[in-house]
CSV table of C-alpha atoms in Angstrom, one decimal:
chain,number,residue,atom,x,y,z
U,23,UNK,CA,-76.8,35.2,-27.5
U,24,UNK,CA,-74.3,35.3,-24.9
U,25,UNK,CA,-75.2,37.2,-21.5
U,26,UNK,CA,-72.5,39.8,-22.5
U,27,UNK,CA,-74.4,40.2,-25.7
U,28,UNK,CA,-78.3,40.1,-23.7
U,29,UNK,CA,-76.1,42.9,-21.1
U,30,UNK,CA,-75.2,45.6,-23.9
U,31,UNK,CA,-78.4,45.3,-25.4
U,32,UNK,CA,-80.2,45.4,-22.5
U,33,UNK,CA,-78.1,48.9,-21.9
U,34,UNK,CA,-78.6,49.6,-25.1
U,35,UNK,CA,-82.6,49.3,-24.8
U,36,UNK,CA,-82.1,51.3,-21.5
U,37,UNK,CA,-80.2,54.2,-23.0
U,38,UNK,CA,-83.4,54.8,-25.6
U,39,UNK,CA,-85.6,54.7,-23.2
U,40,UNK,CA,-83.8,57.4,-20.6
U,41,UNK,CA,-83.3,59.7,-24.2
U,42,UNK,CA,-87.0,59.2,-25.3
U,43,UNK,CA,-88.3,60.1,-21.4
U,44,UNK,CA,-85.9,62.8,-21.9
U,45,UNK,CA,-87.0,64.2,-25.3
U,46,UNK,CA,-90.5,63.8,-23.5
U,47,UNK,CA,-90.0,65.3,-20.6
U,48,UNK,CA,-88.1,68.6,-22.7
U,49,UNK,CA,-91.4,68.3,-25.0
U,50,UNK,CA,-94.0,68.9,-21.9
U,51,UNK,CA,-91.8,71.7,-20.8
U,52,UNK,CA,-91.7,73.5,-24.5
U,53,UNK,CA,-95.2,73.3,-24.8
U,54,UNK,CA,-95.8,75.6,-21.9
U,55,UNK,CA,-98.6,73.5,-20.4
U,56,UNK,CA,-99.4,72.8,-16.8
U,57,UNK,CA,-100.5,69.5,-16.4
U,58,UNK,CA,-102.0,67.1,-13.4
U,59,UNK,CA,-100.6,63.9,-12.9
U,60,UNK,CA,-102.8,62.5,-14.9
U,61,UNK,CA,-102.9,64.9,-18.0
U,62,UNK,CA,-99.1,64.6,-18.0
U,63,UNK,CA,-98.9,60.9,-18.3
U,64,UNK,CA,-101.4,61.4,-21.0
U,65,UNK,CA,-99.7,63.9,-23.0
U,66,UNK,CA,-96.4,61.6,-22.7
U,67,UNK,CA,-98.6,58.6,-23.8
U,68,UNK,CA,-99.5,60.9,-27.1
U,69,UNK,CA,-96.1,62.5,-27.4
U,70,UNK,CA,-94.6,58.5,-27.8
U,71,UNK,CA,-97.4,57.5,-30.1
U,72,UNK,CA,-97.2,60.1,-32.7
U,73,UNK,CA,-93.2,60.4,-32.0
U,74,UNK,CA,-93.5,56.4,-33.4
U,75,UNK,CA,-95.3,57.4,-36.9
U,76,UNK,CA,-93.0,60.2,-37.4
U,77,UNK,CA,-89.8,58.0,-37.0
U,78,UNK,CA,-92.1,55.2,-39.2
U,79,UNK,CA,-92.6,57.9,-42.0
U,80,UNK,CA,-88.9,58.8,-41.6
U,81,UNK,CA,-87.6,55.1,-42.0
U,82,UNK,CA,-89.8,54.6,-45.2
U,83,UNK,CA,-88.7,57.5,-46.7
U,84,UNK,CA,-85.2,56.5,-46.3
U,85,UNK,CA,-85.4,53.2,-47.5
U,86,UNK,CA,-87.4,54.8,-50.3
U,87,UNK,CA,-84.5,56.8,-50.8
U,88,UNK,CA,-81.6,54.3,-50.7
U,89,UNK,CA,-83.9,52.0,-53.0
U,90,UNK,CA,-83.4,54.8,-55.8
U,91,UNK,CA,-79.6,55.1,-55.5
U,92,UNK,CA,-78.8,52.0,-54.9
U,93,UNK,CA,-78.7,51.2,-59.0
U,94,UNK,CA,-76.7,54.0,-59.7
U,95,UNK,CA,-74.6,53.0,-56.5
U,96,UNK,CA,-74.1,49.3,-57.9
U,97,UNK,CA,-73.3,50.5,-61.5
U,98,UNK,CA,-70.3,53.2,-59.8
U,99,UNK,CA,-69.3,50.2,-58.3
U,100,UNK,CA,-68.9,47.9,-60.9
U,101,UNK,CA,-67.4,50.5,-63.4
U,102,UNK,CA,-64.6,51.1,-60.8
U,103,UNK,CA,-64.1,47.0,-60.6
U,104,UNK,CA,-64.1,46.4,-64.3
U,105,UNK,CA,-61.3,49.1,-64.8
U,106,UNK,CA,-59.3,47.4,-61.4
U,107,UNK,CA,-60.1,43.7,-62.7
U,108,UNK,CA,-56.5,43.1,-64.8
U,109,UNK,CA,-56.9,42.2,-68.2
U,110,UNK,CA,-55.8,38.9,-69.2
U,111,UNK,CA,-53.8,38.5,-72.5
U,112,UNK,CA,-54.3,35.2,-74.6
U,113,UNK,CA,-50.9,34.8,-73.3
U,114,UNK,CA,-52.5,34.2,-69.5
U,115,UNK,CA,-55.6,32.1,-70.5
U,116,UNK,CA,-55.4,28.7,-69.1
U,117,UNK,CA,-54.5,26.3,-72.0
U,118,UNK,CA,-52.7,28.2,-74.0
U,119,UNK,CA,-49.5,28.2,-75.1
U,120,UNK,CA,-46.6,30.4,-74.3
C-alpha cells in the first residue's frame, strides 16, 4: 500500500472514530444522566459495545437479504443479455458457406 493509500485510510479510520465519539457523546446527553468521570467512560465503554452487535445484527441481516435477491437479480440479468446477445444465422456460423 502506498503511504497515500496508508494516509486516506488512516483519515478514513479517524473520521469513524470523531463520528462514533460523537454519536456517543450525543447519546450521554439524550439519556439525561449526570455522570462522574468515571461512570461516563463507563457508559461510553457500554454505548460502543452494544452499538458493535447492533451494527453486527444489521450486517447479517443484510447480507441475508442480498443472499435472497441475488437469484432473482442474476436471472433479470441474464434474461436482459440473452435478448441483447445477436442471434447468429447459419449464414454467420464459422464454416459455413455463404
Amino acid at each position: 500500500m502506498s503511504p497515500e493509500e496508508r494516509n486516506v485510510m488512516r483519515q478514513r479510520e479517524n473520521l469513524r472514530r470523531e463520528k462514533i465519539r460523537q454519536e456517543t457523546d450525543a447519546a450521554g446527553r439524550q439519556s439525561g444522566l449526570h455522570l462522574n468521570p468515571q461512570e461516563r467512560a463507563l457508559f461510553e465503554s457500554r454505548y460502543i459495545q452494544e452499538r458493535r452487535k447492533v451494527e453486527q445484527t444489521l450486517r447479517q441481516q443484510i447480507e441475508a437479504e442480498r443472499q435472497k435477491e441475488l437469484p432473482a437479480l442474476i436471472q433479470q440479468l441474464k434474461r436482459e443479455f440473452q435478448i441483447d446477445e445477436p442471434t447468429k444465422s447459419p449464414a454467420q456460423q464459422p464454416g459455413s458457406k455463404k
